[in-house]
Amino acid sequence: MPIESGWATVGPFFHAVLPWKDGGAMARPETKGEPITIIGCILDAEEQPINDAMIELWQANAAGRYNHPEDTQPGELDPSFQGFGRVTSDAQGCFTVNTIKPGPVRGLGNSWQAPHIEVSVFARGVLKRLVTRLYFEGEPANEHDPVLSLVEETQRRETLMAKPDPKERGRWHFTLRLGGPQETVFFEV
Amino acid sequence: MDPIPYRRETPGTQPPGLWPDYRSTVLRSPRKPLIALPHTLSEVTGPIFGQDRLQSNDADLTSQHKERPIGDRMIVAGRVLDENGRPVAGTLIEIWQANSAGRYFHPRDSRDAPLDPNFTGGGRTLTDEAGRYRFITIKPGYYPWQNHENAWRPAHIHFSVFGSSFVTRLICQMYFEDDPMLRYDPIYMSVPSEAGRKQLLAKFDYELTMPGFGLGYRFDIVLRGRDATPFEADDHAH
Ligand SMILES: [Fe+3]
């Protein structure tokens, strides 16, 4: 059997190819669902902004359905929504994504997962991508989410929560910390 | 029914998060253990891209500009397979690399080596139904970097591949056999097993070599494969 190829960092010079025009515009005006804006920032273990990162996002549509042949749930596909986004961090280590709030997705067994977005972090100094999830603070379904409940140190679940902007509805803030005392929860897939 | 999970990482194939020989990992690697994420619908699905992501000269990096770039032309081709040896068809591959003088067409690469106006070093293609891909490019040069005293990256091409799901995503680097810089390179050396490192080496291939045009190199990429089917898993339980 062949063995899996080994990961390597994207390095600092990927920008000529990887960033896509409109990579952060995941939703169009006609996309069904609640439009949201995610303002993300990415920090290193000393809380310094990481200005050369790439972030990829993958999510279900407003009906909780993924645009992929293996998702045969009954929810309707939305032709205006692929569910994939790719952005790079700016000089302040931040990025902006315009999308819609995903619906709940079936989990394993009879469980349901709270609305969430799969997040991959790539950067110089990151040999293998870091995987995390973005959840929405205040969402009642978070309480029963099977993945959140895998995080035993309950206060660390906070690191997976996007926080609503106190002033502007539909705007969410999400901070990724690759180290330090408030290190984000990362997953092994 | 639950989705069929993908196999977990094969020991020895993947670099660690913290690898102090590569200095930038020190402040950019989580120290708490990663939490194993079960493979739900969110993980076994992923984006699928079509021809609309490609432009006509995307797979030929030597014909994207007015003139031919400077350097040794070469053909890089191979297959994308999964760990079960099955071809991964119709998947997007993106590559980027330095020019023949070892300089990236990038605002942050200010090294004292010439830029080539005819080479921007980016390519894209989709694998065919047998998982095959093919790029025409030029051989990238070595370049120095700031990691340690007298640090040079071996000649390499960066590869980004999606595969069939979120889990199968891979970004790796292709190197050349017999490159003397390999054993001094902390990024190459971060792959723990020799078999894992060998897999990242492109091999000279006479069949791929085009008369009067350029040398051929074969480079196969292996993505994560499915675990046992639920039926088989059931068998093991009894
Ligand atoms: Fe490089």
Coordinates of C-alpha atoms and ligand atoms in Angstrom, one line a residue:
Chain A
M1 CA 0.0 0.0 0.0
P2 CA 1.3 3.5 -0.8
I3 CA 1.9 5.7 2.2
E4 CA 0.5 9.2 2.6
S5 CA 2.6 12.0 1.3
G6 CA 4.2 14.2 4.0
W7 CA 2.9 17.7 4.6
A8 CA 5.0 20.8 4.3
T9 CA 4.5 24.5 5.1
V10 CA 3.0 26.8 2.5
G11 CA 6.0 29.1 3.2
P12 CA 5.8 32.8 2.8
F13 CA 5.5 32.9 -1.0
F14 CA 2.3 31.2 -1.9
H15 CA 0.4 34.4 -2.8
A16 CA 0.9 34.3 -6.6
V17 CA -1.3 31.2 -6.8
L18 CA -3.3 30.3 -3.8
P19 CA -5.4 33.3 -3.0
W20 CA -8.5 33.5 -5.1
K21 CA -10.2 36.6 -6.3
D22 CA -13.3 36.9 -4.1
G23 CA -12.1 33.9 -2.0
G24 CA -13.8 35.6 1.0
A25 CA -17.1 36.1 -0.8
M26 CA -18.6 32.7 -0.1
A27 CA -22.2 33.9 -0.4
R28 CA -23.9 35.9 -3.2
P29 CA -26.8 38.2 -2.7
E30 CA -29.2 35.5 -3.8
T31 CA -27.8 32.9 -1.4
K32 CA -30.5 31.6 0.9
G33 CA -29.9 32.0 4.6
E34 CA -28.8 34.7 7.1
P35 CA -25.9 36.7 5.7
I36 CA -23.0 37.0 8.1
T37 CA -19.6 38.6 8.1
I38 CA -16.7 36.9 9.9
I39 CA -13.9 39.1 11.0
G40 CA -11.1 36.8 11.9
C41 CA -7.6 37.5 13.3
I42 CA -4.7 35.1 13.7
L43 CA -2.1 35.4 16.5
D44 CA 1.1 33.6 17.4
A45 CA 2.0 32.3 20.9
E46 CA 3.2 35.8 21.9
E47 CA -0.1 37.4 20.7
Q48 CA 1.7 38.9 17.7
P49 CA -0.4 39.0 14.5
I50 CA 0.4 36.5 11.8
N51 CA 0.4 38.4 8.6
D52 CA 1.3 35.7 6.1
A53 CA -1.4 33.0 6.8
M54 CA -4.0 31.5 4.6
I55 CA -7.3 30.3 6.0
E56 CA -9.7 27.9 4.3
L57 CA -13.3 27.5 5.3
W58 CA -15.8 24.7 4.5
Q59 CA -19.4 24.8 5.6
A60 CA -22.9 23.5 4.9
N61 CA -25.6 25.8 3.4
A62 CA -28.5 27.3 5.4
A63 CA -30.4 24.0 5.1
G64 CA -27.5 22.2 6.7
R65 CA -26.5 20.5 3.5
Y66 CA -23.0 20.2 2.0
N67 CA -22.4 20.7 -1.7
H68 CA -20.8 17.3 -2.1
P69 CA -22.1 13.9 -3.4
E70 CA -21.7 12.2 -0.1
D71 CA -24.2 14.4 1.6
T72 CA -27.5 12.8 0.8
Q73 CA -29.5 14.6 3.6
P74 CA -32.9 15.8 2.6
G75 CA -32.0 19.6 2.8
E76 CA -32.0 21.5 -0.5
L77 CA -28.8 22.4 -2.3
D78 CA -28.4 26.1 -3.1
P79 CA -26.9 26.5 -6.6
S80 CA -25.5 29.9 -5.5
F81 CA -23.5 28.4 -2.6
Q82 CA -20.5 26.1 -2.8
G83 CA -19.5 26.4 0.9
F84 CA -15.8 26.9 0.4
G85 CA -13.8 30.0 1.2
R86 CA -10.1 30.9 1.0
V87 CA -8.6 34.1 2.4
T88 CA -5.2 35.4 3.5
S89 CA -4.4 37.4 6.6
D90 CA -3.5 41.1 6.2
A91 CA -0.8 43.2 7.9
Q92 CA -2.8 43.1 11.1
G93 CA -3.2 39.3 10.9
C94 CA -6.9 39.6 10.1
F95 CA -9.3 38.5 7.3
T96 CA -12.9 39.0 6.4
V97 CA -15.3 36.4 5.1
N98 CA -18.9 37.1 3.8
T99 CA -21.0 34.0 4.0
I100 CA -24.3 32.7 5.4
K101 CA -24.9 31.1 8.8
P102 CA -24.7 27.3 8.2
G103 CA -27.7 25.1 9.3
P104 CA -27.3 22.3 11.7
V105 CA -25.7 19.2 10.3
R106 CA -26.2 15.5 11.2
G107 CA -23.5 14.1 13.5
L108 CA -22.6 10.5 14.1
G109 CA -25.4 8.2 15.3
N110 CA -28.5 10.1 16.0
S111 CA -26.7 13.3 17.1
W112 CA -27.0 16.7 15.6
Q113 CA -24.1 19.2 15.3
A114 CA -24.6 22.8 16.0
P115 CA -24.0 25.3 13.2
H116 CA -20.2 25.3 12.6
I117 CA -17.6 26.0 9.9
E118 CA -14.5 23.8 9.3
V119 CA -11.4 26.0 9.4
S120 CA -7.9 25.1 8.1
V121 CA -4.9 27.4 8.9
F122 CA -1.8 27.4 6.7
A123 CA 1.3 29.6 7.2
R124 CA 5.0 29.8 7.3
G125 CA 6.0 27.9 10.4
V126 CA 3.0 25.6 10.2
L127 CA 4.4 22.4 8.8
K128 CA 1.0 20.7 8.6
R129 CA -2.3 22.6 8.4
L130 CA -4.0 23.3 11.7
V131 CA -7.7 22.3 11.8
T132 CA -10.3 23.9 14.0
R133 CA -14.0 24.7 13.9
L134 CA -15.8 28.0 14.2
Y135 CA -19.1 27.9 16.3
F136 CA -21.4 30.7 17.1
E137 CA -21.6 32.0 20.7
G138 CA -25.0 31.9 22.2
E139 CA -26.4 29.2 19.9
P140 CA -28.6 26.9 22.0
A141 CA -27.5 23.8 20.0
N142 CA -23.9 24.3 21.2
E143 CA -24.9 22.7 24.4
H144 CA -25.5 19.3 22.8
D145 CA -22.9 19.5 20.1
P146 CA -20.9 16.2 20.1
V147 CA -17.7 17.8 19.0
L148 CA -17.7 20.6 21.5
S149 CA -18.3 18.1 24.2
L150 CA -15.0 16.4 23.2
V151 CA -13.2 19.4 24.7
E152 CA -12.9 18.3 28.3
E153 CA -11.5 21.6 29.6
T154 CA -14.8 23.4 29.3
Q155 CA -13.3 26.8 29.3
R156 CA -11.3 26.0 26.2
R157 CA -14.5 25.6 24.2
E158 CA -14.6 29.4 24.3
T159 CA -11.7 29.4 21.8
L160 CA -14.0 27.9 19.2
M161 CA -16.7 30.5 19.6
A162 CA -17.1 33.4 17.2
K163 CA -18.5 36.3 19.2
P164 CA -21.3 38.6 17.9
D165 CA -20.3 42.2 17.3
P166 CA -21.9 44.2 20.1
K167 CA -23.0 46.9 17.6
E168 CA -23.6 45.3 14.3
R169 CA -26.0 42.4 13.8
G170 CA -24.6 39.6 11.6
R171 CA -21.0 40.5 12.3
W172 CA -18.9 37.9 14.1
H173 CA -15.4 38.1 15.5
F174 CA -13.2 35.1 15.7
T175 CA -9.6 34.9 17.0
L176 CA -7.3 32.1 16.3
R177 CA -4.3 31.7 18.6
L178 CA -1.6 29.2 17.5
G179 CA -0.1 29.1 21.0
G180 CA 0.1 30.9 24.3
P181 CA -2.2 30.6 27.4
Q182 CA -5.4 31.0 25.3
E183 CA -4.3 28.6 22.6
T184 CA -7.2 27.7 20.2
V185 CA -8.4 24.1 20.3
F186 CA -7.1 22.3 17.3
F187 CA -8.2 19.0 16.0
E188 CA -6.5 16.0 14.5
V189 CA -8.5 14.7 11.5
Chain B
M1 CA -25.9 5.8 8.4
D2 CA -22.6 7.2 9.5
P3 CA -20.1 8.2 6.8
I4 CA -17.2 5.8 6.3
P5 CA -14.2 7.5 8.0
Y6 CA -10.8 8.0 6.5
R7 CA -7.7 6.3 7.9
R8 CA -5.9 8.2 10.6
E9 CA -2.4 9.4 10.0
T10 CA 0.2 6.7 9.3
P11 CA 3.1 7.0 11.9
G12 CA 6.3 8.4 10.4
T13 CA 4.7 10.1 7.4
Q14 CA 3.8 13.5 8.8
P15 CA 5.9 16.3 10.3
P16 CA 5.3 17.4 14.0
G17 CA 3.8 20.7 14.8
L18 CA 6.8 21.9 16.8
W19 CA 10.1 21.3 15.0
P20 CA 12.7 23.8 16.5
D21 CA 15.2 23.1 13.6
Y22 CA 12.6 25.1 11.6
R23 CA 12.6 28.2 13.8
S24 CA 9.2 29.6 12.7
T25 CA 7.4 26.6 14.2
V26 CA 8.3 27.7 17.7
L27 CA 5.7 30.4 18.1
R28 CA 3.2 28.9 15.6
S29 CA 2.6 25.4 16.9
P30 CA -0.1 24.4 19.4
R31 CA 1.3 22.8 22.6
K32 CA -1.9 21.2 23.9
P33 CA -2.6 17.9 22.3
L34 CA -4.8 17.9 19.2
I35 CA -8.2 16.5 19.8
A36 CA -9.2 13.6 17.5
L37 CA -12.2 14.8 15.4
P38 CA -14.5 12.0 14.4
H39 CA -15.2 12.0 10.7
T40 CA -18.7 13.3 10.3
L41 CA -20.4 14.7 7.2
S42 CA -18.4 17.9 7.8
E43 CA -15.1 16.1 7.4
V44 CA -15.9 13.5 4.6
T45 CA -17.3 16.3 2.3
G46 CA -15.2 19.0 0.8
P47 CA -15.1 21.4 -2.2
I48 CA -15.0 20.0 -5.7
F49 CA -13.7 22.2 -8.4
G50 CA -14.2 22.1 -12.2
Q51 CA -12.6 23.5 -15.3
D52 CA -14.0 26.9 -14.4
R53 CA -11.1 27.2 -11.9
L54 CA -8.6 26.9 -14.8
Q55 CA -7.3 29.2 -17.5
S56 CA -5.8 27.9 -20.7
N57 CA -2.1 28.2 -19.8
D58 CA -2.4 27.2 -16.2
A59 CA -0.6 23.8 -16.6
D60 CA 2.3 25.2 -18.7
L61 CA 4.2 27.7 -16.6
T62 CA 6.6 28.4 -19.6
S63 CA 3.9 29.9 -21.8
Q64 CA 2.0 32.2 -19.5
H65 CA 3.9 35.3 -20.7
K66 CA 5.2 36.9 -23.9
E67 CA 8.5 35.1 -24.0
R68 CA 9.9 31.8 -22.8
P69 CA 11.3 32.0 -19.2
I70 CA 15.0 31.4 -18.5
G71 CA 16.0 28.0 -17.2
D72 CA 15.9 24.3 -17.8
R73 CA 12.5 23.4 -19.1
M74 CA 11.1 20.3 -17.6
I75 CA 7.9 18.2 -17.5
V76 CA 6.6 17.2 -14.1
A77 CA 3.9 14.5 -14.2
G78 CA 2.5 11.8 -12.1
R79 CA -0.6 10.5 -10.4
V80 CA -2.6 11.4 -7.4
L81 CA -3.6 8.2 -5.5
D82 CA -5.1 7.4 -2.2
E83 CA -3.6 5.2 0.5
N84 CA -5.5 2.2 -1.0
G85 CA -3.8 2.8 -4.3
R86 CA -6.9 4.1 -6.1
P87 CA -6.6 7.1 -8.4
V88 CA -8.0 10.4 -7.3
A89 CA -9.8 11.7 -10.4
G90 CA -10.8 15.3 -11.2
T91 CA -9.1 16.9 -8.3
L92 CA -7.5 20.4 -8.3
I93 CA -3.7 20.7 -8.1
E94 CA -2.1 24.0 -7.6
I95 CA 1.7 24.6 -7.7
W96 CA 4.0 27.5 -7.0
Q97 CA 7.8 27.8 -7.2
A98 CA 10.8 30.1 -7.5
N99 CA 12.3 30.9 -10.9
S100 CA 15.5 29.4 -12.2
A101 CA 17.6 31.8 -10.2
G102 CA 15.8 30.9 -7.0
R103 CA 13.6 33.9 -6.6
Y104 CA 9.9 34.1 -6.2
F105 CA 7.7 36.5 -8.1
H106 CA 6.5 37.9 -4.8
P107 CA 6.7 41.3 -3.1
R108 CA 8.2 39.8 0.0
D109 CA 11.0 38.1 -1.8
S110 CA 13.6 40.8 -2.0
R111 CA 16.6 38.6 -2.4
D112 CA 19.4 39.7 -4.7
A113 CA 18.7 37.4 -7.6
P114 CA 17.1 38.3 -10.9
L115 CA 13.3 38.2 -11.5
D116 CA 12.3 36.8 -14.8
P117 CA 9.4 38.8 -16.3
N118 CA 8.4 35.7 -18.2
F119 CA 8.0 33.5 -15.1
T120 CA 5.5 34.0 -12.3
G121 CA 5.8 30.4 -11.1
G122 CA 2.1 29.5 -10.5
G123 CA 0.2 26.6 -12.1
R124 CA -3.1 24.8 -11.8
T125 CA -4.6 21.6 -13.3
L126 CA -7.2 18.9 -12.6
T127 CA -6.3 15.2 -12.5
D128 CA -7.8 13.1 -15.3
E129 CA -10.0 10.0 -14.7
A130 CA -6.8 7.9 -13.9
G131 CA -5.6 10.5 -11.4
R132 CA -2.9 11.7 -13.8
Y133 CA -1.6 15.3 -14.0
R134 CA 1.1 17.0 -16.1
F135 CA 2.9 20.4 -15.8
I136 CA 5.5 22.0 -18.0
T137 CA 7.7 24.4 -16.1
I138 CA 11.4 25.2 -15.5
K139 CA 13.7 23.8 -12.9
P140 CA 13.5 26.0 -9.7
G141 CA 16.8 27.4 -8.3
Y142 CA 18.1 27.1 -4.8
Y143 CA 17.4 30.0 -2.5
P144 CA 18.9 31.1 0.8
W145 CA 16.7 31.8 3.8
Q146 CA 17.1 33.2 7.3
N147 CA 16.4 30.1 9.3
H148 CA 20.0 29.4 10.4
E149 CA 23.5 30.2 9.4
N150 CA 24.1 29.4 5.7
A151 CA 20.6 28.0 5.2
W152 CA 19.5 27.1 1.6
R153 CA 16.3 25.5 0.5
P154 CA 16.8 22.5 -1.8
A155 CA 15.2 23.0 -5.2
H156 CA 11.5 22.4 -4.7
I157 CA 8.0 22.9 -6.1
H158 CA 5.1 23.5 -3.7
F159 CA 2.0 21.3 -4.4
S160 CA -1.5 21.9 -3.1
V161 CA -4.1 19.2 -3.6
F162 CA -7.7 18.8 -2.4
G163 CA -8.8 15.2 -2.9
S164 CA -12.3 14.1 -2.3
S165 CA -13.0 15.6 1.2
F166 CA -12.0 18.1 3.9
V167 CA -9.8 15.3 5.4
T168 CA -7.8 14.6 2.2
R169 CA -6.4 18.1 1.8
L170 CA -2.6 18.1 1.3
I171 CA 0.0 20.7 0.8
C172 CA 3.5 19.3 0.3
Q173 CA 6.8 20.1 -1.5
M174 CA 8.3 18.1 -4.3
Y175 CA 12.1 17.7 -4.2
F176 CA 14.7 16.2 -6.6
E177 CA 16.6 13.0 -6.1
D178 CA 20.3 13.4 -5.2
D179 CA 19.9 17.1 -4.2
P180 CA 22.9 17.7 -1.9
M181 CA 20.9 20.2 0.2
L182 CA 18.2 17.8 1.2
R183 CA 19.8 16.6 4.4
Y184 CA 20.5 20.1 5.6
D185 CA 16.9 21.2 5.1
P186 CA 14.8 21.2 8.3
I187 CA 11.6 21.3 6.3
Y188 CA 12.4 18.2 4.3
M189 CA 13.9 16.5 7.4
S190 CA 10.8 17.2 9.4
V191 CA 9.1 14.2 7.8
P192 CA 10.1 11.5 10.3
S193 CA 10.6 8.3 8.2
E194 CA 13.0 7.7 5.4
A195 CA 10.2 6.2 3.4
G196 CA 8.1 9.3 4.0
R197 CA 10.9 11.6 2.8
K198 CA 11.7 9.4 -0.2
Q199 CA 8.1 9.8 -1.4
L200 CA 8.7 13.5 -1.7
L201 CA 11.4 13.0 -4.3
A202 CA 10.7 13.5 -8.0
K203 CA 12.4 10.9 -10.1
F204 CA 14.0 11.5 -13.5
D205 CA 11.9 9.7 -16.1
Y206 CA 13.2 9.1 -19.6
E207 CA 9.7 8.3 -20.8
L208 CA 8.4 11.7 -19.8
T209 CA 11.4 13.4 -21.4
M210 CA 10.5 15.3 -24.6
P211 CA 13.0 15.2 -27.4
G212 CA 14.6 18.6 -27.9
F213 CA 12.4 20.2 -25.3
G214 CA 13.1 19.2 -21.7
L215 CA 13.7 16.4 -19.1
G216 CA 10.8 14.6 -17.5
Y217 CA 10.3 14.0 -13.8
R218 CA 7.7 11.8 -12.2
F219 CA 6.1 12.7 -8.9
D220 CA 3.2 10.8 -7.4
I221 CA 1.1 12.2 -4.6
V222 CA -0.7 10.0 -2.0
L223 CA -3.7 11.3 -0.2
R224 CA -5.5 9.9 2.8
G225 CA -7.6 6.8 2.0
R226 CA -10.8 5.4 3.4
D227 CA -10.7 3.1 6.4
A228 CA -12.4 -0.3 6.4
T229 CA -16.0 -0.1 5.2
P230 CA -18.5 -0.3 8.0
F231 CA -19.3 -3.9 6.9
E232 CA -15.7 -4.9 7.3
A233 CA -15.5 -3.1 10.6
D234 CA -18.4 -5.1 11.7
D235 CA -16.6 -8.3 10.8
H236 CA -13.7 -7.4 13.0
A237 CA -16.1 -7.0 15.9
H238 CA -17.2 -10.6 15.8
Ligands
FE1 FE 9.5 27.6 -1.4

